[in-house]
GROMACS .gro file of C-alpha atoms in nm:
model
  236
    1MET     CA    1  -2.289 -17.861  -7.639
    2ASN     CA    2  -2.175 -17.864  -7.999
    3ILE     CA    3  -2.394 -17.579  -8.119
    4HIS     CA    4  -2.156 -17.284  -8.142
    5ARG     CA    5  -1.868 -17.411  -8.355
    6GLU     CA    6  -1.884 -17.114  -8.589
    7GLU     CA    7  -1.616 -17.224  -8.835
    8ASN     CA    8  -1.791 -17.555  -8.906
    9LEU     CA    9  -2.138 -17.405  -8.912
   10VAL     CA   10  -2.026 -17.173  -9.193
   11THR     CA   11  -1.834 -17.409  -9.420
   12ALA     CA   12  -1.999 -17.752  -9.387
   13PRO     CA   13  -2.301 -17.846  -9.603
   14LEU     CA   14  -2.637 -17.775  -9.443
   15LEU     CA   15  -2.903 -18.043  -9.405
   16ALA     CA   16  -3.225 -17.891  -9.270
   17ASP     CA   17  -3.513 -18.114  -9.166
   18TYR     CA   18  -3.781 -17.912  -9.348
   19GLN     CA   19  -3.579 -17.910  -9.672
   20LEU     CA   20  -3.520 -18.284  -9.658
   21GLU     CA   21  -3.886 -18.349  -9.574
   22SER     CA   22  -3.995 -18.139  -9.875
   23TRP     CA   23  -3.748 -18.323 -10.096
   24LEU     CA   24  -3.873 -18.664  -9.981
   25HIS     CA   25  -4.235 -18.554 -10.013
   26ALA     CA   26  -4.171 -18.436 -10.370
   27SER     CA   27  -4.013 -18.771 -10.450
   28HIS     CA   28  -4.302 -18.961 -10.295
   29SER     CA   29  -4.560 -18.743 -10.472
   30GLN     CA   30  -4.401 -18.809 -10.810
   31LEU     CA   31  -4.390 -19.181 -10.751
   32SER     CA   32  -4.749 -19.193 -10.626
   33HIS     CA   33  -4.871 -18.936 -10.883
   34ALA     CA   34  -5.009 -18.709 -10.610
   35SER     CA   35  -5.132 -18.371 -10.731
   36THR     CA   36  -4.986 -18.032 -10.641
   37GLN     CA   37  -5.325 -17.943 -10.498
   38GLU     CA   38  -5.297 -18.228 -10.248
   39THR     CA   39  -4.960 -18.095 -10.131
   40ASP     CA   40  -5.098 -17.741 -10.099
   41TRP     CA   41  -5.394 -17.822  -9.874
   42GLN     CA   42  -5.180 -18.037  -9.649
   43GLN     CA   43  -4.925 -17.758  -9.609
   44LEU     CA   44  -5.196 -17.503  -9.527
   45THR     CA   45  -5.352 -17.738  -9.272
   46GLN     CA   46  -5.018 -17.816  -9.114
   47TYR     CA   47  -4.937 -17.443  -9.095
   48ALA     CA   48  -5.258 -17.377  -8.899
   49ALA     CA   49  -5.203 -17.675  -8.667
   50TYR     CA   50  -4.847 -17.575  -8.582
   51HIS     CA   51  -4.952 -17.224  -8.484
   52VAL     CA   52  -5.231 -17.364  -8.269
   53ILE     CA   53  -4.992 -17.605  -8.089
   54ASN     CA   54  -4.751 -17.320  -8.022
   55GLU     CA   55  -5.029 -17.096  -7.887
   56TRP     CA   56  -5.181 -17.382  -7.684
   57TYR     CA   57  -4.865 -17.438  -7.483
   58SER     CA   58  -4.827 -17.062  -7.436
   59LEU     CA   59  -5.159 -17.056  -7.249
   60PRO     CA   60  -5.200 -17.119  -6.877
   61ALA     CA   61  -5.302 -17.483  -6.823
   62LYS     CA   62  -5.648 -17.389  -6.694
   63LEU     CA   63  -5.731 -17.215  -7.025
   64ARG     CA   64  -5.645 -17.515  -7.242
   65THR     CA   65  -5.999 -17.621  -7.329
   66GLN     CA   66  -6.181 -17.755  -7.634
   67GLN     CA   67  -6.350 -17.419  -7.684
   68LYS     CA   68  -6.017 -17.235  -7.670
   69LEU     CA   69  -5.856 -17.473  -7.917
   70ASN     CA   70  -6.150 -17.424  -8.155
   71GLU     CA   71  -6.101 -17.048  -8.129
   72LEU     CA   72  -5.728 -17.076  -8.196
   73PHE     CA   73  -5.783 -17.303  -8.495
   74GLU     CA   74  -6.055 -17.078  -8.636
   75ARG     CA   75  -5.818 -16.783  -8.625
   76ARG     CA   76  -5.539 -16.973  -8.803
   77TRP     CA   77  -5.752 -17.172  -9.048
   78THR     CA   78  -5.706 -17.092  -9.417
   79ASN     CA   79  -5.979 -16.929  -9.626
   80LYS     CA   80  -5.840 -17.078  -9.949
   81VAL     CA   81  -6.128 -17.315 -10.010
   82HIS     CA   82  -6.026 -17.358 -10.375
   83VAL     CA   83  -5.709 -17.542 -10.271
   84PHE     CA   84  -5.920 -17.826 -10.135
   85SER     CA   85  -6.098 -18.070 -10.363
   86SER     CA   86  -6.442 -17.943 -10.257
   87PRO     CA   87  -6.606 -17.716  -9.998
   88GLU     CA   88  -6.720 -18.032  -9.818
   89PHE     CA   89  -6.364 -18.163  -9.797
   90TYR     CA   90  -6.246 -17.822  -9.675
   91ARG     CA   91  -6.492 -17.842  -9.385
   92ASP     CA   92  -6.414 -18.208  -9.317
   93VAL     CA   93  -6.040 -18.147  -9.289
   94LYS     CA   94  -6.097 -17.864  -9.044
   95ARG     CA   95  -6.330 -18.075  -8.831
   96ILE     CA   96  -6.108 -18.386  -8.836
   97VAL     CA   97  -5.780 -18.210  -8.760
   98THR     CA   98  -5.933 -18.000  -8.483
   99ALA     CA   99  -6.076 -18.311  -8.315
  100HIS     CA  100  -5.753 -18.508  -8.343
  101LEU     CA  101  -5.543 -18.216  -8.228
  102PHE     CA  102  -5.752 -18.167  -7.915
  103GLY     CA  103  -5.727 -18.540  -7.842
  104PHE     CA  104  -5.349 -18.534  -7.877
  105LEU     CA  105  -5.300 -18.219  -7.671
  106SER     CA  106  -5.543 -18.328  -7.402
  107ASP     CA  107  -5.341 -18.646  -7.350
  108THR     CA  108  -5.033 -18.433  -7.284
  109ASN     CA  109  -5.205 -18.207  -7.029
  110LYS     CA  110  -4.945 -18.298  -6.770
  111LEU     CA  111  -4.697 -18.112  -6.988
  112GLU     CA  112  -4.743 -17.757  -6.861
  113THR     CA  113  -4.426 -17.598  -6.995
  114PRO     CA  114  -4.224 -17.766  -7.273
  115LEU     CA  115  -3.845 -17.743  -7.259
  116MET     CA  116  -3.859 -17.632  -7.622
  117LEU     CA  117  -4.144 -17.519  -7.842
  118PHE     CA  118  -4.090 -17.491  -8.218
  119GLU     CA  119  -3.726 -17.394  -8.181
  120ASN     CA  120  -3.490 -17.414  -8.477
  121MET     CA  121  -3.140 -17.526  -8.378
  122ASN     CA  122  -2.817 -17.611  -8.560
  123VAL     CA  123  -2.537 -17.851  -8.473
  124TYR     CA  124  -2.221 -17.958  -8.648
  125VAL     CA  125  -2.183 -18.335  -8.692
  126LYS     CA  126  -1.810 -18.402  -8.723
  127GLU     CA  127  -1.847 -18.765  -8.832
  128LEU     CA  128  -2.059 -18.661  -9.132
  129ASP     CA  129  -1.906 -18.315  -9.183
  130ILE     CA  130  -2.247 -18.151  -9.205
  131ARG     CA  131  -2.446 -17.882  -9.034
  132LEU     CA  132  -2.769 -18.034  -8.912
  133SER     CA  133  -3.066 -17.803  -8.866
  134MET     CA  134  -3.380 -17.925  -8.693
  135ILE     CA  135  -3.701 -17.771  -8.566
  136ILE     CA  136  -3.784 -17.915  -8.225
  137GLN     CA  137  -4.163 -17.891  -8.224
  138VAL     CA  138  -4.224 -17.993  -7.862
  139MET     CA  139  -3.965 -18.119  -7.615
  140GLU     CA  140  -4.103 -18.262  -7.292
  141PRO     CA  141  -3.889 -18.324  -6.983
  142SER     CA  142  -3.874 -18.686  -6.868
  143GLU     CA  143  -3.727 -18.874  -6.576
  144ARG     CA  144  -3.413 -18.982  -6.761
  145SER     CA  145  -3.381 -18.723  -7.037
  146PHE     CA  146  -3.661 -18.584  -7.254
  147HIS     CA  147  -3.931 -18.673  -7.506
  148ILE     CA  148  -3.969 -18.527  -7.855
  149HIS     CA  149  -4.318 -18.474  -8.000
  150LYS     CA  150  -4.375 -18.428  -8.374
  151TYR     CA  151  -4.707 -18.354  -8.544
  152VAL     CA  152  -4.743 -18.450  -8.910
  153MET     CA  153  -5.012 -18.470  -9.177
  154ASN     CA  154  -4.974 -18.785  -9.386
  155PRO     CA  155  -4.602 -18.858  -9.410
  156CYS     CA  156  -4.442 -19.125  -9.625
  157GLN     CA  157  -4.239 -19.393  -9.450
  158ALA     CA  158  -3.912 -19.233  -9.562
  159ALA     CA  159  -4.006 -18.905  -9.391
  160LEU     CA  160  -4.073 -19.088  -9.064
  161GLU     CA  161  -3.741 -19.269  -9.088
  162LEU     CA  162  -3.570 -18.938  -9.157
  163PHE     CA  163  -3.725 -18.779  -8.848
  164THR     CA  164  -3.621 -19.073  -8.631
  165HIS     CA  165  -3.259 -19.083  -8.747
  166MET     CA  166  -3.220 -18.704  -8.747
  167SER     CA  167  -3.360 -18.682  -8.394
  168VAL     CA  168  -3.117 -18.946  -8.268
  169ILE     CA  169  -2.812 -18.772  -8.417
  170PHE     CA  170  -2.924 -18.418  -8.344
  171CYS     CA  171  -3.004 -18.481  -7.978
  172TYR     CA  172  -2.682 -18.674  -7.925
  173GLU     CA  173  -2.471 -18.395  -8.077
  174ALA     CA  174  -2.663 -18.104  -7.923
  175PHE     CA  175  -2.747 -18.238  -7.578
  176GLY     CA  176  -2.511 -18.531  -7.529
  177GLN     CA  177  -2.795 -18.780  -7.481
  178LEU     CA  178  -3.073 -18.949  -7.673
  179PRO     CA  179  -3.443 -18.877  -7.629
  180GLU     CA  180  -3.617 -19.127  -7.405
  181GLN     CA  181  -3.916 -19.139  -7.640
  182LEU     CA  182  -4.013 -19.005  -7.982
  183TYR     CA  183  -4.385 -18.943  -8.028
  184ILE     CA  184  -4.536 -18.899  -8.375
  185TYR     CA  185  -4.894 -18.772  -8.414
  186ARG     CA  186  -5.077 -18.795  -8.749
  187LEU     CA  187  -5.322 -18.508  -8.771
  188MET     CA  188  -5.550 -18.655  -9.039
  189SER     CA  189  -5.573 -19.019  -8.934
  190GLY     CA  190  -5.548 -18.964  -8.559
  191GLU     CA  191  -5.281 -19.233  -8.531
  192ARG     CA  192  -5.006 -19.211  -8.272
  193GLN     CA  193  -4.667 -19.377  -8.276
  194SER     CA  194  -4.400 -19.395  -8.010
  195LEU     CA  195  -4.041 -19.513  -8.029
  196ALA     CA  196  -3.842 -19.595  -7.717
  197ALA     CA  197  -3.474 -19.519  -7.665
  198ARG     CA  198  -3.390 -19.888  -7.678
  199ASP     CA  199  -3.501 -19.887  -8.043
  200TYR     CA  200  -3.234 -19.632  -8.140
  201ASN     CA  201  -2.891 -19.711  -8.276
  202LEU     CA  202  -2.658 -19.415  -8.320
  203SER     CA  203  -2.432 -19.597  -8.565
  204GLN     CA  204  -2.725 -19.695  -8.789
  205SER     CA  205  -2.857 -19.340  -8.777
  206MET     CA  206  -2.517 -19.208  -8.886
  207ASP     CA  207  -2.512 -19.453  -9.177
  208TYR     CA  208  -2.864 -19.352  -9.277
  209LEU     CA  209  -2.791 -18.981  -9.271
  210ARG     CA  210  -2.465 -19.033  -9.458
  211LEU     CA  211  -2.665 -19.189  -9.742
  212VAL     CA  212  -2.923 -18.910  -9.728
  213LYS     CA  213  -2.645 -18.651  -9.750
  214GLU     CA  214  -2.491 -18.824 -10.050
  215VAL     CA  215  -2.814 -18.856 -10.248
  216TYR     CA  216  -2.953 -18.516 -10.148
  217MET     CA  217  -2.634 -18.328 -10.238
  218GLU     CA  218  -2.614 -18.520 -10.565
  219SER     CA  219  -2.971 -18.429 -10.654
  220ARG     CA  220  -2.901 -18.060 -10.586
  221SER     CA  221  -2.582 -18.045 -10.790
  222CYS     CA  222  -2.691 -18.251 -11.091
  223SER     CA  223  -2.971 -18.112 -11.310
  224CYS     CA  224  -3.039 -18.456 -11.456
  225CYS     CA  225  -3.115 -18.607 -11.113
  226SER     CA  226  -3.485 -18.568 -11.048
  227PRO     CA  227  -3.626 -18.642 -10.702
  228ALA     CA  228  -3.801 -18.949 -10.835
  229ALA     CA  229  -3.483 -19.081 -10.993
  230SER     CA  230  -3.288 -19.067 -10.667
  231SER     CA  231  -3.563 -19.151 -10.420
  232GLY     CA  232  -3.525 -19.523 -10.462
  233ARG     CA  233  -3.193 -19.506 -10.284
  234ILE     CA  234  -3.358 -19.371  -9.971
  235ILE     CA  235  -3.709 -19.512  -9.965
  236MET     CA  236  -3.611 -19.863  -9.867
   0.00000   0.00000   0.00000
């Protein structure tokens, strides 16, 4: 593995998935004129869902029931009703996300013990001279390698592309192989998306992340570069 190259992990620029996702989301929100309130309720909902997923897979398989998931979600659910557009919407989001989450997790019942569960890992990518940090939400063993599962709220297309390309590079550098499948679950809409290994191209992913690095680092170092001004170079 390429994870413990201390000298490179200290000196090379860091690109973390959650930072890049926030940056892309801010760019998308400015372009679509989304409100700060909309961002806040989605973050709170996502926070609750992630804790529930983590606790779900920590339970014995026989205890993974609809009632138990409802209990877990109730314990993690926010009481900040004012962040939502109305009390009705607050209740609707809770009901919708709970239902979709149980549907997603029930379909993966064969997955008793994930290889990784919300683990944050770092690798050094020599070709790009960057430290790449990624949170592996759920890694499932497969016949040929492994599957990566990611749960999201309502991501823009650029965020999905970022996840795909980062996963390809990260897994190649960290584990020496590509994931067999990437699964994306949208908590609000209930949509599911899967990408097979044959759809990946390591060279294209390197080119994509090289561009992301360039624009992201430029936006951080130049006060005149707003997220919206630079986002057009990535959201293609």
